[in-house]
mmCIF file of C-alpha atoms in Angstrom:
data_model
loop_
_atom_site.group_PDB
_atom_site.id
_atom_site.type_symbol
_atom_site.label_atom_id
_atom_site.label_comp_id
_atom_site.label_asym_id
_atom_site.label_seq_id
_atom_site.Cartn_x
_atom_site.Cartn_y
_atom_site.Cartn_z
ATOM 1 C CA MET A 22 -23.737 3.971 -11.493
ATOM 2 C CA LYS A 23 -25.957 1.596 -13.427
ATOM 3 C CA SER A 24 -25.272 -2.108 -13.783
ATOM 4 C CA PHE A 25 -27.003 -4.177 -16.418
ATOM 5 C CA GLY A 26 -28.245 -7.727 -16.150
ATOM 6 C CA VAL A 27 -26.325 -10.968 -16.301
ATOM 7 C CA GLY A 28 -26.238 -13.370 -19.200
ATOM 8 C CA LEU A 29 -25.068 -10.990 -21.932
ATOM 9 C CA ALA A 30 -22.853 -12.876 -24.370
ATOM 10 C CA VAL A 31 -19.554 -11.155 -24.915
ATOM 11 C CA ILE A 32 -16.950 -12.033 -27.535
ATOM 12 C CA PHE A 33 -13.311 -11.037 -26.969
ATOM 13 C CA THR A 34 -10.941 -11.043 -29.909
ATOM 14 C CA THR A 35 -7.174 -10.972 -29.725
ATOM 15 C CA LEU A 36 -4.583 -11.385 -32.454
ATOM 16 C CA THR A 37 -4.217 -15.070 -31.618
ATOM 17 C CA SER A 38 -7.605 -16.272 -30.459
ATOM 18 C CA THR A 39 -11.266 -15.582 -29.835
ATOM 19 C CA VAL A 40 -12.790 -16.370 -26.449
ATOM 20 C CA SER A 41 -16.521 -16.491 -25.897
ATOM 21 C CA ALA A 42 -17.778 -15.865 -22.383
ATOM 22 C CA VAL A 43 -20.921 -14.869 -20.554
ATOM 23 C CA CYS A 44 -20.779 -11.476 -18.878
ATOM 24 C CA THR A 45 -21.981 -11.996 -15.315
ATOM 25 C CA LEU A 46 -21.868 -8.334 -14.267
ATOM 26 C CA GLY A 47 -22.173 -5.461 -16.679
ATOM 27 C CA TYR A 48 -22.094 -1.720 -16.271
ATOM 28 C CA ILE A 49 -23.318 1.251 -18.319
ATOM 29 C CA VAL A 50 -20.850 4.150 -18.295
ATOM 30 C CA GLN A 51 -22.183 7.353 -16.700
ATOM 31 C CA ALA A 52 -21.026 10.968 -17.106
ATOM 32 C CA GLY A 53 -17.799 11.570 -15.196
ATOM 33 C CA ASP A 54 -16.846 7.885 -14.981
ATOM 34 C CA THR A 55 -13.296 6.649 -15.404
ATOM 35 C CA CYS A 56 -12.171 3.040 -15.632
ATOM 36 C CA ASN A 57 -10.464 3.422 -12.274
ATOM 37 C CA ALA A 58 -13.561 4.871 -10.579
ATOM 38 C CA ILE A 59 -15.726 2.073 -11.980
ATOM 39 C CA ALA A 60 -13.243 -0.552 -10.753
ATOM 40 C CA LEU A 61 -13.068 0.949 -7.258
ATOM 41 C CA ALA A 62 -16.859 1.267 -7.020
ATOM 42 C CA HIS A 63 -17.364 -2.384 -7.973
ATOM 43 C CA GLY A 64 -14.506 -3.861 -5.945
ATOM 44 C CA ILE A 65 -12.524 -5.133 -8.922
ATOM 45 C CA SER A 66 -9.134 -4.279 -10.364
ATOM 46 C CA THR A 67 -8.720 -1.916 -13.285
ATOM 47 C CA SER A 68 -6.752 -4.700 -14.980
ATOM 48 C CA GLN A 69 -9.911 -6.799 -14.921
ATOM 49 C CA ILE A 70 -11.782 -4.068 -16.807
ATOM 50 C CA PHE A 71 -8.930 -3.893 -19.354
ATOM 51 C CA VAL A 72 -8.930 -7.677 -19.846
ATOM 52 C CA LEU A 73 -12.699 -7.895 -20.289
ATOM 53 C CA ASN A 74 -13.011 -4.710 -22.378
ATOM 54 C CA PRO A 75 -9.681 -4.472 -24.246
ATOM 55 C CA HIS A 76 -10.612 -1.520 -26.450
ATOM 56 C CA ALA A 77 -12.548 0.512 -23.886
ATOM 57 C CA CYS A 78 -10.161 2.046 -21.395
ATOM 58 C CA PRO A 79 -9.199 4.785 -21.138
ATOM 59 C CA ASN A 80 -11.536 5.983 -23.914
ATOM 60 C CA ILE A 81 -14.887 5.115 -22.370
ATOM 61 C CA PHE A 82 -18.011 7.082 -23.255
ATOM 62 C CA VAL A 83 -21.413 7.714 -21.668
ATOM 63 C CA GLY A 84 -23.821 4.888 -22.446
ATOM 64 C CA GLN A 85 -21.068 2.400 -23.278
ATOM 65 C CA ARG A 86 -21.633 -1.101 -21.907
ATOM 66 C CA LEU A 87 -18.719 -2.652 -20.054
ATOM 67 C CA CYS A 88 -18.351 -6.172 -18.761
ATOM 68 C CA LEU A 89 -17.018 -6.159 -15.183
ATOM 69 C CA THR A 90 -16.945 -9.916 -14.530
ATOM 70 C CA ASP A 91 -17.529 -12.917 -16.736
ATOM 71 C CA SER A 92 -17.764 -16.687 -16.562
ATOM 72 C CA THR A 93 -14.054 -17.157 -17.374
ATOM 73 C CA TYR A 94 -12.440 -14.427 -15.262
ATOM 74 C CA ASN A 95 -11.574 -15.516 -11.734
ATOM 75 C CA CYS A 96 -10.314 -12.689 -9.564
ATOM 76 C CA GLN A 97 -10.319 -11.583 -5.976
ATOM 77 C CA PRO A 98 -12.259 -8.414 -5.141
ATOM 78 C CA VAL A 99 -10.217 -5.281 -4.614
ATOM 79 C CA VAL A 100 -10.660 -3.395 -1.364
ATOM 80 C CA PRO A 101 -9.481 0.210 -1.844
ATOM 81 C CA VAL A 102 -8.966 0.914 1.865
ATOM 82 C CA ASN A 103 -9.328 -0.937 5.155
ATOM 83 C CA THR A 104 -12.902 -1.599 6.265
ATOM 84 C CA GLY A 105 -14.373 1.259 8.263
ATOM 85 C CA GLN A 106 -11.729 3.745 7.208
ATOM 86 C CA VAL A 107 -11.912 6.718 4.887
ATOM 87 C CA ALA A 108 -11.779 6.421 1.131
ATOM 88 C CA CYS A 109 -8.901 6.838 -1.222
ATOM 89 C CA THR A 110 -8.485 10.420 -2.458
ATOM 90 C CA ASP A 111 -6.098 9.787 -5.384
ATOM 91 C CA THR A 112 -4.995 6.835 -7.468
ATOM 92 C CA SER A 113 -2.272 5.992 -9.951
ATOM 93 C CA SER A 114 -1.394 3.047 -12.121
ATOM 94 C CA VAL A 115 1.520 0.794 -11.284
ATOM 95 C CA LEU A 116 4.356 1.256 -13.777
ATOM 96 C CA PRO A 117 6.549 -1.622 -14.983
ATOM 97 C CA GLY A 118 9.384 -2.090 -12.488
ATOM 98 C CA ASP A 119 7.580 -0.273 -9.667
ATOM 99 C CA SER A 120 8.015 -1.274 -6.045
ATOM 100 C CA CYS A 121 6.134 0.100 -3.060
ATOM 101 C CA ASP A 122 9.204 2.208 -2.224
ATOM 102 C CA ILE A 123 9.364 3.666 -5.754
ATOM 103 C CA ILE A 124 5.644 4.487 -5.644
ATOM 104 C CA ALA A 125 6.046 6.021 -2.176
ATOM 105 C CA ALA A 126 8.897 8.230 -3.399
ATOM 106 C CA ARG A 127 6.981 9.280 -6.530
ATOM 107 C CA PHE A 128 3.964 10.407 -4.481
ATOM 108 C CA ALA A 129 5.836 11.644 -1.373
ATOM 109 C CA ILE A 130 4.166 9.209 0.996
ATOM 110 C CA PRO A 131 5.897 6.902 3.483
ATOM 111 C CA SER A 132 6.682 3.371 2.269
ATOM 112 C CA PHE A 133 4.579 1.757 5.010
ATOM 113 C CA ALA A 134 1.501 3.647 3.774
ATOM 114 C CA VAL A 135 1.365 1.993 0.344
ATOM 115 C CA PRO A 136 0.212 -1.430 1.614
ATOM 116 C CA LEU A 137 -1.732 0.241 4.458
ATOM 117 C CA ILE A 138 -4.074 2.033 2.042
ATOM 118 C CA ASN A 139 -3.974 -0.830 -0.492
ATOM 119 C CA PRO A 140 -4.592 -3.956 1.594
ATOM 120 C CA ASN A 141 -5.347 -5.890 -1.590
ATOM 121 C CA ILE A 142 -1.776 -5.621 -2.929
ATOM 122 C CA SER A 143 1.464 -7.360 -2.147
ATOM 123 C CA CYS A 144 4.510 -5.124 -2.429
ATOM 124 C CA SER A 145 6.449 -8.138 -3.706
ATOM 125 C CA ALA A 146 3.945 -8.850 -6.487
ATOM 126 C CA LEU A 147 2.784 -5.532 -7.978
ATOM 127 C CA VAL A 148 1.053 -5.786 -11.352
ATOM 128 C CA ALA A 149 1.836 -3.180 -14.019
ATOM 129 C CA ASN A 150 -1.218 -1.118 -15.043
ATOM 130 C CA ASP A 151 -3.202 -1.980 -11.906
ATOM 131 C CA PHE A 152 -4.540 1.114 -10.196
ATOM 132 C CA ILE A 153 -3.623 1.677 -6.576
ATOM 133 C CA CYS A 154 -4.475 4.258 -3.963
ATOM 134 C CA VAL A 155 -1.705 6.849 -3.469
ATOM 135 C CA ALA A 156 -3.435 9.347 -1.174
ATOM 136 C CA SER A 157 -5.749 8.922 1.767
ATOM 137 C CA PRO A 158 -6.621 10.880 4.907
ATOM 138 C CA GLN A 159 -5.353 7.840 6.859
ATOM 139 C CA ILE A 160 -1.796 8.836 5.950
ATOM 140 C CA ASN A 161 -0.744 11.153 8.771
ATOM 141 C CA CYS A 162 2.354 12.574 7.111
ATOM 142 C CA SER A 163 3.191 15.953 5.592
ATOM 143 C CA LYS A 164 6.906 15.473 4.804
ATOM 144 C CA VAL A 165 9.011 12.459 3.810
ATOM 145 C CA ASN A 166 12.681 11.555 3.528
ATOM 146 C CA THR A 167 14.043 8.827 1.251
ATOM 147 C CA VAL A 168 16.732 6.788 2.999
ATOM 148 C CA LYS A 169 20.094 6.852 1.226
ATOM 149 C CA SER A 170 23.027 4.477 1.625
ATOM 150 C CA GLY A 171 24.843 5.316 4.853
ATOM 151 C CA ASP A 172 21.874 7.120 6.426
ATOM 152 C CA SER A 173 21.066 6.513 10.077
ATOM 153 C CA CYS A 174 17.938 7.242 12.053
ATOM 154 C CA THR A 175 19.878 9.776 14.108
ATOM 155 C CA GLY A 176 21.032 11.596 10.971
ATOM 156 C CA ILE A 177 17.584 11.557 9.372
ATOM 157 C CA ALA A 178 15.940 12.746 12.595
ATOM 158 C CA THR A 179 18.499 15.520 13.116
ATOM 159 C CA SER A 180 18.212 16.805 9.536
ATOM 160 C CA SER A 181 14.413 16.766 9.892
ATOM 161 C CA ASN A 182 14.400 18.568 13.266
ATOM 162 C CA ILE A 183 12.743 15.666 15.082
ATOM 163 C CA THR A 184 13.918 13.082 17.611
ATOM 164 C CA VAL A 185 14.633 9.443 16.807
ATOM 165 C CA ASN A 186 11.632 8.531 18.998
ATOM 166 C CA GLN A 187 9.420 10.795 16.862
ATOM 167 C CA LEU A 188 10.824 9.216 13.685
ATOM 168 C CA VAL A 189 10.019 5.734 14.998
ATOM 169 C CA SER A 190 6.556 6.888 16.117
ATOM 170 C CA LEU A 191 5.787 8.326 12.657
ATOM 171 C CA ASN A 192 6.847 5.093 10.922
ATOM 172 C CA PRO A 193 5.203 2.023 12.490
ATOM 173 C CA ASN A 194 7.285 -0.274 10.283
ATOM 174 C CA VAL A 195 10.537 0.950 11.899
ATOM 175 C CA ASN A 196 11.598 -1.003 14.987
ATOM 176 C CA VAL A 197 12.191 0.698 18.337
ATOM 177 C CA ASN A 198 15.986 0.589 17.871
ATOM 178 C CA CYS A 199 15.625 1.973 14.338
ATOM 179 C CA THR A 200 17.857 -0.753 12.903
ATOM 180 C CA ASN A 201 15.650 -1.899 10.042
ATOM 181 C CA ILE A 202 15.703 1.084 7.667
ATOM 182 C CA PHE A 203 17.157 0.564 4.187
ATOM 183 C CA PRO A 204 18.184 2.652 1.146
ATOM 184 C CA GLY A 205 15.165 3.571 -0.967
ATOM 185 C CA GLU A 206 12.702 3.337 1.901
ATOM 186 C CA VAL A 207 10.580 6.460 2.283
ATOM 187 C CA LEU A 208 10.131 7.583 5.889
ATOM 188 C CA CYS A 209 7.657 10.074 7.306
ATOM 189 C CA VAL A 210 9.502 12.908 9.073
ATOM 190 C CA ALA A 211 6.586 15.247 9.890
ATOM 191 C CA PRO A 212 2.950 14.507 10.766
ATOM 192 C CA SER A 213 0.056 16.169 8.990
ATOM 193 C CA ALA A 214 -0.850 19.552 10.440
#
C-alpha cells in the first residue's frame, strides 16, 4: 500500500455546499484493494473514506488517489481486533436498523463475539455503512442458536446435546445461573472443531 504526502488540497462538493480541506494522509489505490481493506490497513472507518471521497467507493481503481484523513475530519482510529490477537477474516457493512444480535444471526456467530472482534464499536450505537469484522479465528464456535421467546438455557442445551454448564462456558456473556439470556440473542452451542 502506498501513501502519498500531506498538504494536498482537496475540494469536496455536495448538493448544498463546498468544503475545502487539506488532505493530511493520502493513499494511492493498488491492485486488489477495496475500500474496506484500505480502511482496515490504515486504522480508519470505511465511513471516513466515503465522507472524504464521496464518489470513490466502491468503484475505486488502481492509481486513484484517495484522501484518508483531512484537516476537518476528526475521528477515532478503528482497531479491527484486540491487540495481539489474530486478524479479521471477513467483514460486512452495517445495515440500517442492525443491532449486534441481528448481525450475529446473519453471520451465524454468537452475539458476544460481535463486540469482541470489533472493540471499536458500541452495540448501542452502530453506524449504517460502517464495515465491521464478522469472522475471526478468535471466535471458538461452530454452531449457534438464536434465543426465542420462552426459551430456557436447559431447553437450548438439551436441544443442542450439551449441558447447561457447557452452554454457559461457550458464552462468556451468560451468567452462571443462565438467567440473562433474551429473545434474539445468538448463543454458541458447539465449539470449533
